[in-house]
């Protein structure tokens, strides 16, 4: 927590177009904190409690302008979903002491924000839930699986980054819905974790040799759904093993984010989209907030979570000053479960 | 037409896994013709009138077993959609002299076929219409454009093989529905033809230089729908130019059919599916026969055709004995419009 009157901020310092960025892409500064006197009409002074850290943030630090999310502005705070507590308010909708869901919170202790940029917290949900079980990655898992994957009991789903923030939820919802679930992860430890979540099989892509053979070995019946968070070679291998009418959910392509254009992996098996009349689809999770899909998500996932049918592994970092290292760890795959910062 | 009592057949002689096949993949034989005495209960003796020739047939002559359509059996007649006239019938549903739609007709003069394998001809439709304006490629154009492309007036669509059997229909329906239409074709003559069909712009991919630049030049606003019949490099270029929420209709990948596995083009721009939350989708046109989509197709396309708002260029070959050369011409892109054989 910042000293009274001062505000620690994590700023974007410079862009890193390709490769693994280092800490100097961030800059930590201390500035005077806003007070309740700063509030204009219908604004709220919030104290940050939890910050979500997500893989897609890598793309907001490249300087490239053609990504769906805008680039972080240099010398301004990083921002991403989080949760906060209201310290002062000129809005009739938010009271002092109320926990709020902040779809786009600045990485700083205290912020002045328009009330319209805050969301009410669904009942029974904590500030920590908002960056863990009900966070963007969980909703992303749900939207991708249900809206694009259209899972049917008895089908086989392959899930990459199956131990990650999105993957672990995909694995467990798919299992709860009666699918055969195959997980892929990047360490033996993560593979064991995926199996402990109920996956029928899982393998370590760093040790399995040929990906196509590795998939066929554990899913000789072929893949009906591939929930992809990595892209590149694993996406290509999945295409080689899909069944007729398969759905490939494009949620992320983390294996490709740090590649220079000449190093991008060239997909060889795109003809399988034709041969298997498959669907390969990206999606914008934000479009599903406030829809029946969000209601179904809170209901279905909340129920599974309360019944202990969903385990949720998290990678917690304590202290705002440690957020830069936490995000670099995520970019390098060193996290284990959903990353977030507790301030 | 065969001499009375004899039946000319075009057989599959051998498979050609890759490359441009030569005439020796076919064998022409003359065998005794079936007669009405051959008919069992509920069968029909039909005389072939028109045979449709389609690009996907290349894949049925490779020997590969993982294609959605089965391989042509060696030493058996080639088969594909066509139309015929009934010469004899033991079915109450089909009368002598009736024109019939044959979804899978043998490449021979006379065939005995189960009545259940025949379809009634929609009223106002001729034997020639069945292999031209209402043929499989037209329906393929319609299904892909409407069910996957989901076109909206004011959007921009890029159509490859725009002068081909499928493409020319896509161009004209899209235009009739108020889209901006960009065609791609493989000769200046074809480009002119595409423009004459109403395309807002068209270019020759053999002369345009860099594909991405060529698309951007005529569609600076970006592509909302790409109707793809070629795959490979053009698909990659289209991905580079798509707008948010784009739909890519995977109808064919003729640029890749003849490639050995090491020569297959590697798609570099798959990350655009993520960034633009796009949909890339193959489809099985056969699933839409007998559905509301077929009814809408006959209604919408029939109306446009009768009103002269759809032109339909065909590449007619006369004589069953010339069918092998006609199909090779199609595989090599030497056809100009929908290929078919008039027997």
XYZ file of C-alpha atoms in Angstrom:
686
model
C 0.000 0.000 0.000
C 1.265 3.453 -0.798
C 2.078 5.958 1.887
C -0.784 8.344 2.494
C -0.775 11.050 -0.130
C 1.482 9.214 -2.570
C 0.565 6.920 -5.429
C 2.808 4.234 -6.910
C 2.273 3.666 -10.635
C 3.619 1.073 -13.048
C 4.097 2.810 -16.388
C 4.799 1.536 -19.874
C 8.345 2.754 -20.477
C 9.061 1.451 -23.988
C 7.783 -1.038 -26.527
C 9.350 -4.406 -27.247
C 8.273 -5.430 -30.755
C 9.592 -9.017 -30.607
C 11.440 -11.381 -28.325
C 11.286 -11.737 -24.552
C 11.050 -8.256 -23.043
C 13.048 -7.235 -19.966
C 12.036 -5.222 -16.922
C 12.996 -1.937 -18.525
C 9.826 -1.932 -20.612
C 8.228 -0.794 -17.340
C 8.966 2.137 -15.086
C 7.802 2.476 -11.486
C 7.126 6.008 -10.275
C 5.600 7.632 -7.225
C 3.337 10.601 -7.737
C 0.904 12.508 -5.490
C -2.269 10.495 -4.949
C -5.656 11.807 -6.063
C -8.038 12.675 -3.233
C -11.793 12.897 -2.919
C -11.432 16.574 -3.723
C -10.397 15.580 -7.243
C -13.790 13.998 -7.929
C -16.068 15.533 -10.503
C -19.702 14.591 -10.819
C -20.405 10.874 -11.029
C -16.842 9.826 -10.352
C -15.341 7.421 -7.852
C -12.028 7.356 -6.008
C -10.970 3.718 -5.873
C -8.146 1.902 -4.114
C -6.839 -1.001 -6.195
C -7.055 -4.384 -4.481
C -6.303 -6.980 -7.148
C -4.884 -6.697 -10.659
C -5.367 -9.357 -13.296
C -2.317 -10.259 -15.420
C -3.086 -11.760 -18.798
C -1.093 -13.065 -21.798
C -2.751 -10.770 -24.335
C -1.038 -7.836 -22.604
C 2.153 -8.851 -24.418
C 0.585 -7.576 -27.627
C -0.142 -4.214 -26.050
C 3.564 -3.711 -25.485
C 4.848 -4.318 -29.012
C 4.171 -0.921 -30.554
C 2.265 -2.651 -33.367
C -0.959 -0.888 -34.238
C -2.911 -3.707 -35.836
C -3.834 -5.623 -32.688
C -7.459 -5.677 -31.483
C -6.496 -4.036 -28.189
C -4.777 -0.661 -28.294
C -1.117 -0.248 -27.374
C -0.285 0.899 -23.852
C 0.544 4.574 -24.005
C 4.156 5.270 -23.036
C 4.671 6.996 -19.689
C 1.111 6.157 -18.676
C 0.056 3.411 -16.274
C -0.480 -0.135 -17.533
C -4.195 -1.010 -17.281
C -6.168 -4.247 -17.317
C -9.126 -5.763 -15.420
C -8.982 -5.695 -11.640
C -10.964 -5.069 -8.496
C -10.977 -2.201 -6.052
C -12.695 -0.693 -3.018
C -14.481 2.630 -3.123
C -12.786 5.318 -0.985
C -14.929 8.238 -2.064
C -17.782 8.671 -4.524
C -19.935 11.325 -6.128
C -21.992 8.607 -7.827
C -25.311 7.475 -6.385
C -24.522 3.971 -7.666
C -21.335 3.281 -5.702
C -20.921 3.713 -1.948
C -17.755 4.124 0.144
C -16.471 0.703 1.187
C -18.099 -1.119 -1.725
C -16.036 -3.640 -3.662
C -16.207 -2.927 -7.416
C -15.349 -4.787 -10.596
C -13.093 -2.584 -12.747
C -12.878 -3.826 -16.342
C -9.918 -1.521 -16.973
C -8.037 -0.460 -13.857
C -4.783 1.490 -13.845
C -1.789 -0.193 -12.249
C -1.597 2.274 -9.363
C -2.847 2.460 -5.787
C -5.483 5.110 -6.140
C -7.455 6.140 -9.203
C -10.240 8.509 -10.041
C -12.595 6.787 -12.452
C -15.974 7.503 -14.006
C -18.766 5.539 -12.383
C -19.803 4.309 -15.818
C -16.471 2.465 -16.061
C -17.254 0.362 -12.989
C -19.364 -2.760 -12.721
C -21.345 -4.017 -9.756
C -19.986 -7.215 -8.251
C -22.366 -10.187 -8.626
C -23.594 -11.372 -5.231
C -21.433 -13.944 -3.514
C -18.335 -12.781 -5.342
C -15.224 -11.395 -3.679
C -12.606 -8.917 -4.875
C -10.253 -11.870 -5.343
C -12.887 -13.932 -7.252
C -13.040 -11.123 -9.787
C -9.424 -11.689 -10.817
C -9.539 -15.477 -10.360
C -12.565 -17.743 -10.849
C -14.799 -15.077 -12.440
C -11.995 -13.215 -14.190
C -11.564 -12.484 -17.846
C -9.691 -15.760 -18.508
C -12.515 -17.801 -16.968
C -15.110 -15.988 -19.002
C -12.874 -16.363 -22.038
C -12.737 -20.102 -21.370
C -16.512 -20.247 -21.104
C -17.308 -18.122 -24.159
C -14.827 -19.940 -26.385
C -15.863 -23.383 -25.253
C -19.616 -22.883 -25.357
C -20.147 -20.335 -28.151
C -17.519 -21.574 -30.600
C -16.612 -25.069 -29.406
C -20.294 -26.020 -29.081
C -19.347 -29.062 -27.012
C -21.421 -32.237 -27.063
C -21.113 -35.024 -24.506
C -18.978 -37.849 -25.846
C -16.819 -35.630 -28.037
C -13.072 -35.257 -27.609
C -11.500 -31.887 -26.873
C -7.821 -31.013 -26.987
C -6.815 -28.086 -24.777
C -3.451 -26.349 -25.064
C -1.999 -24.381 -22.134
C -4.309 -26.666 -20.197
C -2.779 -25.689 -16.874
C -3.108 -21.969 -17.572
C -5.721 -19.507 -16.460
C -8.024 -20.235 -19.394
C -7.092 -23.862 -19.986
C -7.799 -25.166 -16.522
C -11.353 -23.830 -16.705
C -11.866 -25.231 -20.200
C -10.684 -28.650 -19.001
C -13.045 -28.712 -16.062
C -16.155 -27.356 -17.770
C -15.615 -29.739 -20.681
C -15.234 -32.616 -18.257
C -18.364 -31.580 -16.372
C -20.205 -31.572 -19.689
C -19.220 -35.148 -20.475
C -16.429 -34.708 -23.011
C -13.219 -36.686 -23.269
C -10.533 -34.127 -22.397
C -6.904 -34.144 -23.542
C -4.590 -31.532 -22.062
C -1.285 -30.187 -23.339
C 1.124 -28.354 -21.051
C 4.772 -27.335 -20.882
C 6.118 -29.259 -17.864
C 5.576 -32.607 -16.185
C 4.320 -30.780 -13.131
C 1.711 -28.943 -15.188
C 0.724 -32.218 -16.881
C 0.080 -33.777 -13.482
C -1.935 -30.730 -12.501
C -4.074 -31.056 -15.632
C -4.719 -34.718 -14.869
C -5.639 -33.798 -11.307
C -8.301 -31.489 -12.759
C -9.907 -34.505 -14.399
C -8.362 -34.573 -17.873
C -8.531 -38.057 -19.372
C -5.014 -37.675 -20.719
C -2.340 -34.999 -20.895
C 1.141 -34.670 -22.315
C 4.173 -32.392 -22.053
C 4.788 -30.759 -25.417
C 8.432 -30.177 -24.556
C 9.070 -33.915 -24.227
C 6.513 -35.610 -26.479
C 8.420 -35.541 -29.760
C 6.232 -35.221 -32.872
C 3.055 -33.379 -31.884
C 0.778 -35.179 -34.329
C 1.894 -38.566 -33.054
C 1.553 -37.385 -29.462
C -2.055 -36.329 -30.041
C -2.940 -39.503 -31.955
C -1.490 -41.635 -29.181
C -3.858 -40.230 -26.557
C -6.766 -39.420 -28.883
C -6.848 -42.130 -31.554
C -10.520 -41.263 -32.097
C -9.524 -37.803 -33.379
C -10.262 -34.324 -32.071
C -13.717 -32.713 -32.276
C -12.748 -29.461 -30.572
C -9.348 -27.842 -30.185
C -9.174 -25.011 -27.679
C -6.049 -23.193 -28.814
C -4.078 -20.699 -26.769
C -0.692 -21.259 -28.393
C -1.019 -21.277 -32.200
C 1.882 -22.295 -34.420
C 3.072 -25.876 -34.496
C 0.496 -27.223 -32.024
C -2.350 -25.671 -34.018
C -0.913 -27.310 -37.120
C -0.727 -30.677 -35.370
C -4.271 -30.334 -34.076
C -5.502 -29.600 -37.615
C -3.882 -32.857 -38.727
C -5.962 -34.821 -36.213
C -9.406 -33.188 -36.388
C -12.596 -35.034 -37.143
C -15.337 -34.000 -39.565
C -17.090 -30.844 -38.457
C -14.421 -29.966 -35.888
C -14.371 -26.578 -34.171
C -11.093 -24.854 -33.411
C -11.374 -22.105 -30.843
C -8.684 -19.487 -31.396
C -8.225 -17.967 -27.973
C -4.545 -17.072 -28.127
C -1.344 -17.769 -30.025
C 1.266 -17.208 -27.369
C 3.895 -19.252 -29.231
C 3.818 -16.616 -31.965
C 3.503 -13.304 -30.088
C 7.232 -12.778 -29.688
C 8.186 -13.805 -33.241
C 9.622 -11.462 -35.811
C 7.652 -11.640 -39.063
C 10.228 -13.868 -40.721
C 10.092 -16.336 -37.841
C 6.337 -16.795 -37.720
C 5.336 -20.453 -38.036
C 3.760 -21.331 -41.388
C 0.655 -23.509 -40.983
C 0.863 -26.495 -43.321
C -2.437 -28.181 -42.572
C -4.945 -25.497 -43.478
C -6.394 -27.864 -46.099
C -7.887 -29.846 -43.214
C -10.321 -26.953 -42.714
C -11.655 -27.816 -46.154
C -11.389 -31.593 -45.932
C -13.006 -31.803 -42.492
C -15.378 -28.853 -43.081
C -14.021 -27.455 -39.857
C -14.470 -24.049 -38.239
C -11.507 -22.033 -36.989
C -12.712 -19.011 -35.096
C -11.401 -16.161 -33.007
C -13.688 -14.179 -30.746
C -13.944 -10.977 -28.783
C -14.902 -11.947 -25.262
C -15.933 -8.391 -24.424
C -18.898 -8.718 -26.740
C -20.429 -11.296 -24.435
C -20.517 -9.178 -21.260
C -24.061 -8.303 -20.354
C -25.485 -11.095 -22.517
C -27.226 -14.341 -21.642
C -23.845 -16.008 -22.033
C -22.490 -14.069 -19.034
C -25.512 -15.015 -16.952
C -25.036 -18.664 -17.890
C -21.332 -18.405 -17.074
C -21.862 -17.073 -13.562
C -24.553 -19.655 -12.972
C -22.772 -22.732 -14.376
C -19.222 -21.964 -13.288
C -20.319 -20.537 -9.936
C -22.263 -23.727 -9.216
C -19.397 -26.016 -10.222
C -16.992 -23.932 -8.134
C -19.195 -23.929 -5.023
C -19.698 -27.672 -5.360
C -15.927 -28.157 -5.494
C -16.154 -29.489 -9.058
C -13.882 -26.764 -10.341
C -10.451 -26.333 -8.848
C -8.708 -23.121 -9.722
C -4.940 -22.805 -9.453
C -3.585 -19.303 -9.132
C -0.199 -17.633 -9.268
C -0.363 -14.829 -6.757
C 2.145 -12.012 -6.586
C 1.986 -9.714 -3.583
C 2.730 -6.013 -3.966
C 2.196 -3.561 -6.787
C 5.970 -3.057 -7.058
C 6.282 -6.726 -8.074
C 3.772 -6.490 -10.943
C 6.423 -5.932 -13.665
C 8.258 -9.147 -12.772
C 4.948 -11.026 -12.535
C 3.935 -10.018 -16.045
C 7.352 -10.949 -17.454
C 7.045 -14.343 -15.744
C 3.722 -14.853 -17.513
C 5.174 -13.898 -20.908
C 7.895 -16.499 -20.335
C 5.474 -19.215 -19.203
C 6.892 -19.280 -15.684
C 3.526 -18.728 -14.059
C 1.459 -21.644 -12.877
C -2.239 -20.930 -13.037
C -4.036 -17.611 -13.261
C -1.647 -14.710 -12.604
C -2.691 -11.752 -10.523
C -1.280 -9.179 -8.147
C -2.611 -8.622 -4.657
C -1.812 -5.062 -3.683
C -24.521 -41.565 -77.981
C -23.521 -45.215 -77.806
C -24.496 -47.670 -80.427
C -27.590 -49.631 -79.474
C -26.614 -52.406 -77.090
C -23.211 -51.010 -76.200
C -22.228 -48.715 -73.340
C -19.175 -46.436 -73.316
C -17.672 -45.941 -69.853
C -14.919 -43.660 -68.547
C -13.100 -45.594 -65.840
C -10.562 -44.556 -63.219
C -7.395 -46.271 -64.423
C -4.840 -45.222 -61.824
C -4.293 -42.658 -59.082
C -2.108 -39.590 -59.389
C -1.116 -38.548 -55.863
C 0.441 -35.199 -56.792
C 1.212 -33.032 -59.803
C -0.742 -32.524 -62.998
C -2.224 -35.869 -64.030
C -2.234 -37.079 -67.644
C -4.913 -38.787 -69.674
C -3.736 -42.255 -68.653
C -5.412 -41.862 -65.252
C -8.584 -42.631 -67.228
C -9.507 -45.576 -69.422
C -12.363 -45.601 -71.923
C -14.056 -48.952 -72.468
C -17.123 -50.223 -74.285
C -19.228 -52.868 -72.582
C -22.693 -54.314 -73.241
C -25.393 -51.836 -72.209
C -27.894 -52.673 -69.486
C -31.499 -53.096 -70.678
C -34.869 -52.772 -69.037
C -34.694 -56.510 -68.382
C -31.890 -55.776 -65.892
C -34.213 -53.753 -63.658
C -35.106 -55.015 -60.211
C -37.928 -53.590 -58.156
C -37.870 -49.787 -57.798
C -35.015 -49.260 -60.223
C -34.653 -47.017 -63.228
C -32.741 -47.359 -66.506
C -31.388 -43.922 -67.285
C -29.600 -42.442 -70.297
C -27.009 -39.853 -69.294
C -27.583 -36.398 -70.802
C -25.220 -34.041 -68.984
C -22.285 -34.660 -66.652
C -20.980 -32.056 -64.249
C -17.183 -31.662 -63.985
C -15.915 -30.204 -60.729
C -12.513 -29.315 -59.212
C -12.967 -31.439 -56.093
C -12.812 -34.527 -58.332
C -9.028 -34.068 -58.397
C -8.930 -35.220 -54.788
C -10.833 -38.385 -55.652
C -8.026 -39.388 -57.966
C -5.063 -39.098 -55.600
C -5.343 -42.429 -53.790
C -5.329 -40.541 -50.478
C -7.904 -41.856 -48.033
C -8.373 -38.846 -45.781
C -10.447 -36.695 -48.117
C -14.115 -36.108 -47.349
C -15.213 -37.734 -50.606
C -14.187 -41.320 -51.247
C -11.574 -42.206 -53.863
C -12.806 -43.321 -57.272
C -12.554 -47.082 -57.392
C -10.050 -48.253 -60.009
C -11.548 -49.930 -63.085
C -14.986 -48.543 -62.212
C -16.701 -45.566 -63.861
C -16.003 -42.042 -62.655
C -19.155 -40.631 -61.039
C -20.369 -37.148 -60.172
C -23.617 -35.153 -60.361
C -25.421 -35.115 -63.703
C -28.767 -35.308 -65.395
C -30.440 -38.063 -67.369
C -33.639 -39.193 -69.060
C -35.581 -42.225 -67.942
C -35.607 -45.042 -70.543
C -37.311 -47.658 -68.391
C -38.567 -47.766 -64.828
C -39.981 -50.136 -62.227
C -40.493 -47.212 -59.864
C -43.882 -45.541 -59.468
C -42.053 -42.249 -58.912
C -40.240 -41.967 -62.249
C -41.827 -42.300 -65.675
C -40.251 -43.094 -69.067
C -39.171 -39.864 -70.742
C -38.837 -37.940 -67.478
C -35.730 -35.810 -66.936
C -34.095 -36.645 -63.604
C -31.499 -35.031 -61.354
C -28.826 -37.625 -60.563
C -26.628 -36.546 -57.626
C -24.131 -39.300 -58.446
C -24.254 -40.495 -62.041
C -21.778 -42.902 -63.613
C -19.788 -41.604 -66.567
C -21.416 -43.962 -69.042
C -24.295 -43.823 -71.499
C -26.772 -46.083 -69.775
C -27.059 -46.954 -66.097
C -29.355 -48.911 -63.845
C -29.913 -46.954 -60.679
C -32.125 -47.228 -57.588
C -35.039 -44.822 -57.694
C -33.985 -43.577 -54.242
C -30.762 -42.262 -55.794
C -32.682 -39.947 -58.139
C -34.172 -36.548 -57.419
C -37.151 -34.897 -59.056
C -36.289 -31.875 -61.162
C -37.708 -28.589 -59.746
C -40.301 -27.115 -62.124
C -38.961 -24.807 -64.783
C -35.556 -26.482 -64.716
C -33.940 -28.252 -67.663
C -31.461 -31.126 -67.854
C -28.797 -28.576 -68.751
C -29.770 -26.209 -65.870
C -29.021 -29.050 -63.478
C -25.331 -29.069 -64.437
C -25.120 -25.301 -64.930
C -27.103 -22.624 -63.072
C -28.583 -24.993 -60.468
C -25.594 -27.311 -60.298
C -23.477 -28.227 -57.329
C -21.090 -25.261 -57.808
C -23.968 -22.786 -57.810
C -25.414 -24.298 -54.684
C -21.930 -24.341 -53.189
C -21.608 -20.647 -53.978
C -24.943 -19.952 -52.339
C -24.399 -22.045 -49.213
C -20.910 -20.698 -48.580
C -21.862 -17.097 -49.183
C -25.085 -17.068 -47.197
C -24.511 -19.605 -44.416
C -20.854 -18.855 -43.668
C -20.184 -15.485 -45.284
C -23.354 -13.987 -43.770
C -23.139 -11.035 -46.139
C -24.444 -7.620 -45.188
C -25.065 -4.804 -47.649
C -22.162 -2.377 -47.698
C -19.539 -4.943 -46.788
C -16.602 -5.835 -49.021
C -16.118 -9.371 -50.303
C -13.038 -10.769 -52.008
C -13.712 -13.721 -54.312
C -10.938 -15.925 -55.673
C -11.445 -17.972 -58.846
C -14.060 -15.314 -59.469
C -14.552 -16.378 -63.062
C -15.032 -20.033 -62.156
C -18.172 -22.047 -61.714
C -18.570 -21.118 -58.067
C -16.956 -17.690 -58.130
C -19.091 -16.154 -60.836
C -22.230 -16.964 -58.848
C -20.729 -15.647 -55.625
C -19.820 -12.396 -57.385
C -23.305 -11.892 -58.762
C -25.299 -12.844 -55.665
C -23.029 -10.669 -53.506
C -23.514 -7.789 -55.924
C -27.283 -8.296 -55.944
C -27.203 -8.162 -52.147
C -25.446 -4.804 -52.103
C -21.867 -5.724 -51.298
C -18.703 -4.240 -52.753
C -17.211 -7.112 -54.757
C -13.538 -7.674 -55.569
C -12.678 -10.543 -57.913
C -9.403 -12.385 -58.408
C -8.766 -14.458 -61.525
C -5.871 -15.972 -63.444
C -5.969 -14.158 -66.812
C -6.791 -10.704 -68.128
C -9.654 -12.221 -70.079
C -11.111 -13.719 -66.911
C -10.631 -10.423 -65.083
C -12.669 -8.676 -67.774
C -15.320 -11.344 -67.484
C -15.521 -10.843 -63.720
C -15.927 -7.098 -64.198
C -18.630 -7.734 -66.777
C -20.501 -9.689 -64.104
C -20.630 -6.545 -61.999
C -17.563 -6.818 -59.769
C -16.449 -3.401 -58.520
C -12.822 -4.345 -59.110
C -10.846 -7.382 -60.189
C -7.200 -8.267 -60.694
C -5.076 -10.942 -62.347
C -3.088 -12.749 -59.662
C -0.502 -13.837 -62.215
C 0.405 -10.213 -62.970
C -0.402 -8.261 -59.805
C 2.858 -8.711 -57.922
C 2.515 -8.840 -54.134
C -0.955 -10.178 -53.325
C -1.423 -8.156 -50.136
C -0.623 -4.916 -51.930
C -2.878 -5.893 -54.810
C -5.819 -6.442 -52.469
C -5.164 -3.254 -50.488
C -5.010 -1.267 -53.697
C -8.544 -2.188 -54.736
C -9.985 -2.658 -51.234
C -8.330 -0.072 -48.984
C -11.305 -0.412 -46.657
C -10.327 -4.043 -45.916
C -12.095 -7.331 -46.519
C -15.169 -8.438 -44.567
C -15.678 -11.730 -46.400
C -13.198 -13.800 -48.371
C -14.710 -16.532 -50.504
C -11.720 -18.809 -51.007
C -11.426 -21.487 -53.670
C -7.642 -21.490 -53.977
C -6.017 -21.557 -50.519
C -2.280 -21.068 -50.093
C -0.710 -17.703 -50.769
C -3.947 -15.901 -51.682
C -5.608 -17.088 -48.478
C -2.585 -15.796 -46.567
C -2.822 -12.432 -48.310
C -6.549 -12.211 -47.649
C -5.928 -12.896 -43.943
C -3.517 -9.957 -43.918
C -6.285 -7.629 -45.128
C -9.361 -8.738 -43.184
C -11.446 -6.494 -40.993
C -12.710 -7.219 -37.486
C -15.219 -10.042 -37.451
C -14.363 -11.195 -40.981
C -15.655 -14.486 -42.347
C -13.486 -16.626 -44.593
C -15.411 -19.204 -46.559
C -13.206 -22.192 -47.313
C -14.742 -23.655 -50.450
C -11.651 -25.075 -52.124
C -7.871 -24.903 -52.110
C -7.064 -25.735 -55.691
C -3.585 -24.158 -55.484
C -2.657 -26.861 -52.969
C -4.334 -30.020 -54.298
C -1.447 -31.063 -56.491
C 1.299 -30.307 -53.966
C 3.484 -32.947 -52.375
C 3.459 -32.590 -48.586
C 6.816 -30.809 -48.529
C 5.584 -28.249 -51.056
C 2.396 -27.247 -49.270
C 2.223 -23.507 -48.657
C 2.686 -22.542 -44.987
C 0.141 -19.919 -43.887
C 1.929 -17.119 -42.056
C -1.025 -14.928 -41.117
C -3.105 -17.260 -38.983
C -2.683 -14.816 -36.079
C -5.110 -12.531 -37.899
C -7.857 -15.022 -37.017
C -7.158 -14.106 -33.395
C -6.499 -10.398 -33.859
C -9.555 -9.829 -36.026
C -11.716 -12.433 -34.246
C -12.387 -13.887 -37.648
C -14.068 -17.117 -38.691
C -12.453 -19.494 -41.180
C -14.860 -22.248 -42.094
C -15.188 -25.186 -44.428
C -18.572 -26.723 -45.157
C -20.229 -29.783 -46.600
C -22.665 -28.563 -49.207
C -24.472 -31.895 -49.278
C -25.793 -31.227 -45.799
C -27.897 -28.371 -47.130
C -29.855 -30.333 -49.739
C -33.463 -30.676 -48.716
C -33.199 -27.789 -46.243
C -34.669 -24.286 -46.244
C -31.353 -23.133 -47.675
C -31.973 -25.134 -50.869
C -35.464 -23.696 -51.182
C -34.068 -20.180 -50.754
C -31.353 -20.930 -53.310
C -33.762 -22.054 -56.025
C -35.973 -19.086 -55.300
C -33.315 -16.344 -55.087
C -30.942 -17.572 -57.780
C -33.758 -18.705 -60.078
C -35.321 -15.251 -59.862
C -32.047 -13.430 -60.508
C -31.342 -15.761 -63.443
C -34.787 -15.335 -65.009
C -34.507 -11.585 -64.615
C -31.156 -11.641 -66.401
C -29.375 -10.407 -63.276
C -27.182 -13.487 -63.205
C -25.071 -14.355 -66.187
C -23.608 -17.816 -66.188
C -20.601 -18.686 -68.310
C -20.123 -22.325 -69.140
C -17.404 -24.460 -70.642
C -19.219 -27.132 -72.621
C -17.579 -30.280 -73.919
C -19.566 -32.414 -76.320
C -19.260 -36.200 -76.235
C -18.648 -38.642 -73.407
C -15.380 -39.698 -75.056
C -14.055 -36.154 -74.488
C -14.796 -36.133 -70.763
C -11.245 -37.161 -69.706
C -9.670 -34.219 -71.543
C -12.336 -31.875 -70.169
C -11.584 -32.855 -66.582
C -7.815 -32.484 -67.137
C -8.453 -29.021 -68.573
C -10.323 -28.093 -65.408
C -7.514 -29.363 -63.176
C -5.109 -27.171 -65.125
C -7.347 -24.107 -65.001
C -7.903 -24.127 -68.762
C -11.662 -24.099 -68.435
C -13.589 -20.872 -68.513
C -16.759 -21.075 -66.516
C -18.653 -24.095 -65.283
C -17.384 -27.283 -66.933
C -19.756 -29.961 -68.083
C -20.124 -32.633 -70.730
C -23.088 -32.865 -73.042
C -23.404 -36.454 -74.121
